[in-house]
Amino acid sequence: MNEITNWEEIETDDFLKQFLDGKSKKADVNQVLSVAKQINKLGQAIEILNSELQKQVLANHEDLLSQATWVEKLEGVLSIMQSHVQSLLSAVERLRGKIVDPFNRIETQTVVLARLHETSDLLRRVARMQHLSKRLYSQMTNNVQGPDIIKAANSLHELEQLMMDTDLNGLDVIADDQQAVKAHRMTVQRLATHTLTQGLQTMDRGKISTAVQVFENLGIVNGAIDNIMDSALSEIEKIATESLDVTLASNHDFGKRGAPGRAAIPSPGSSGNLRTRIWDNLERLFQDTLYTHCLQIELLQRILLEHHIKGLDELSQKFWDRVNCLLSKVLIERAQGSSFVKQALEGEYPKFLRIFLDLSKRLKERSRSIGIYHIDRNVLLPFENAYLSRSVSRLLDPVHTMFSGEGLPTQDEIDSLIRTVTNELSVSLVDDGLSIVVARNVGKAIRLFCLKCEQGLLVGGEASQVIDSPTAVQQTNVLLANLLYYLSSQINRVIANLSTGLPSEGSTVITVALKETDKLTKNILSPLLASISDAIESIILTMHDDSEFRDPSSPLGKEINCSLYMRELQGFILRSVNTFLAPYKNQAVVAECCKTVASRCIELFLRHACLLRPLTDFGKAKLIADFNQIEVAVAPLCRGGQLGSSEQQQYRTLRALKALIPFNPDEIVHKVLEGDGDCGIPRSLVLSHLFSTAPPELVSPHQNANWSVGRLSQWMDNHPKERDRISFFSGALERYQLTVRQQNLPTFHPLFPLMKKLTNSNGH
């Protein structure tokens, strides 16, 4: 076994380490070493520790001596301090005795004083309560005119505050007073309720104000007001129920009813009287009962506001809302319980609405709160929907009936429809909203009538021919158009008669629907007018066959008569108007449609007049005469109305071009370029007219394209822009220019540069 030579080995030795650290394991090392070895190791360790201690003492003996001296001094100081602490504890005990005893005595006296104060306050309250009880008794019994409930309420209010702030239960001295207070409170409350009821019935502001003040002092204002409202609503419900009770006897005694389990069925001839009595009852319900209660509640609200009572500033609105809910419930219940009542309210809904509106109007006139008493449509909605459903059936059924047969409707059938329209609109005038809805239904009937007429409209060749006499198909279409006009004129008369009562929106709805009649009339006229326009174009085309325009042998002094084609055109237009258009009674629509035909006629005349080639001086004079006659020709088409903007433009062009024809080409071009006498004449027309005096080698534009005059006219219809037309006409000029160059001719014809000026100056 190795010997231990210094103290550092003690720390590293496994056996000795267990004596230094209490947490080290001991069992393992002890089993390895025997007891003798263990004792030997311990002996060596002790010797080493002793020698180490001696070394440390020798090395630090001065410090150890100094510390031992200070320990002795510290023990002396601690001894002195202990004596001082003992003296301090004795002084504290003496001071504690001087403070605690007086505090205990003061605390006891304070408790006694608080109890004396509470007892004194209780006695004072009891005395005050007894005094107020005596005063309350005096106020309730000693007044000659009866109890002074306002003063009594003030006393009760103070008494209740006393009893509320302090628990006075169990005091025999005031037990009788407490019972008396409860009894007097009930009496005052009963008297105040009676006073309020009387005040509302007589609209006496003084009584109502007195009752409100009493209730305010008693702290039961809200409850009292709720009771008043509930009582009023109960009375309204009772009277409303009885007003619509068809089981009542035929006399006016609402208290007598039929036997239990037996329904009273109106006897023959009595249903009219019963319905009259129901409306009389409703009139009284709204104009008497509801009107009176609403005014009473509003007066009550104003007095509550004068007393500055919060939370009740919308009392009238709340009451009116509850009245509407109540009426809705009663009306629906009575209508479901009696088909007679249901038929009365639904069939004569405008009458019921008028009663409601009259009530609202009267209340608004008397009320300061404008806007409260508006009609709640939810109350009336079930009956309004049923009435409007019947109303639209009454309007649409006659239309279906009059078109159900094989023939067309008669004026008598339309008159029946007009009477229905008049009646429906008249009874709806009680309310703008109802009038507008009924007006929409009238519009539906008008559109249905137009639809039925459109379905009966006949089309095809027989409907559009203008050669023979009017066919049966055309006569049928005329009859349909006249029926549309008759319906429109009669309904317009109805609207004019009802203009003071019918709202503008309702009139507008019907007027818009009536426009469908004019639209359908235009559709009827459209194929006929298209045929007239085609025939007019065919007649105007024949001017190119008139040899007098280009016959050089015709002298200028020769008498100029109207051209044959112009006489034919005048006769055709006049015959078409008198034969095919005059039977239409809606001449305003006919005139409007004829404006387009007149404009087309003038446009075609101008176009083909400028295409005449060659045109001699006599031909020019004859053409000027035709310019005068064309106005006579289209005059029948322009009757009955002002010309539109396009027709007026055609007339201006007609007269301006007529003024240019007598001039030579140089003057014509000069006037057009300078704007003198132009008046909006299209350059293409002027250019086309200049070709009439051109040499044969300067061919016309349609000849340049190998077209006929008719095809050129069709092309111009499809190309209305001046730029396209000028470009097309320029092709003939370019061809002439190319021909001159190819033939090496010395000069151009004098007309060519004039025409080029027109094409070059027209950039648009």
XYZ file of C-alpha atoms in Angstrom, residues 539-540 542-549 559-571 605 612 618-627 629-630:
37
model
C -92.107 56.467 -112.103
C -89.173 58.860 -111.631
C -89.104 56.958 -116.611
C -87.875 60.566 -116.941
C -84.856 59.124 -118.700
C -87.198 57.854 -121.426
C -88.592 61.343 -122.143
C -86.963 62.428 -125.418
C -87.948 66.085 -125.029
C -85.143 66.615 -122.504
C -94.959 75.817 -124.937
C -93.661 73.849 -121.986
C -96.127 71.406 -120.494
C -95.793 69.195 -117.469
C -93.795 66.050 -118.202
C -95.704 62.838 -118.591
C -93.798 61.120 -115.788
C -94.535 64.106 -113.500
C -98.263 63.938 -114.232
C -98.156 60.218 -113.536
C -96.220 60.808 -110.307
C -98.683 63.456 -109.114
C -101.648 61.255 -109.920
C -86.075 63.336 -108.312
C -80.380 63.343 -117.468
C -85.355 73.316 -123.945
C -84.751 70.308 -121.707
C -83.419 72.626 -119.006
C -86.507 74.784 -119.219
C -88.713 71.694 -119.011
C -86.689 70.371 -116.086
C -87.161 73.669 -114.244
C -90.904 73.297 -114.769
C -90.680 69.808 -113.308
C -88.854 71.250 -110.299
C -94.285 70.463 -110.171
C -92.436 68.080 -107.808
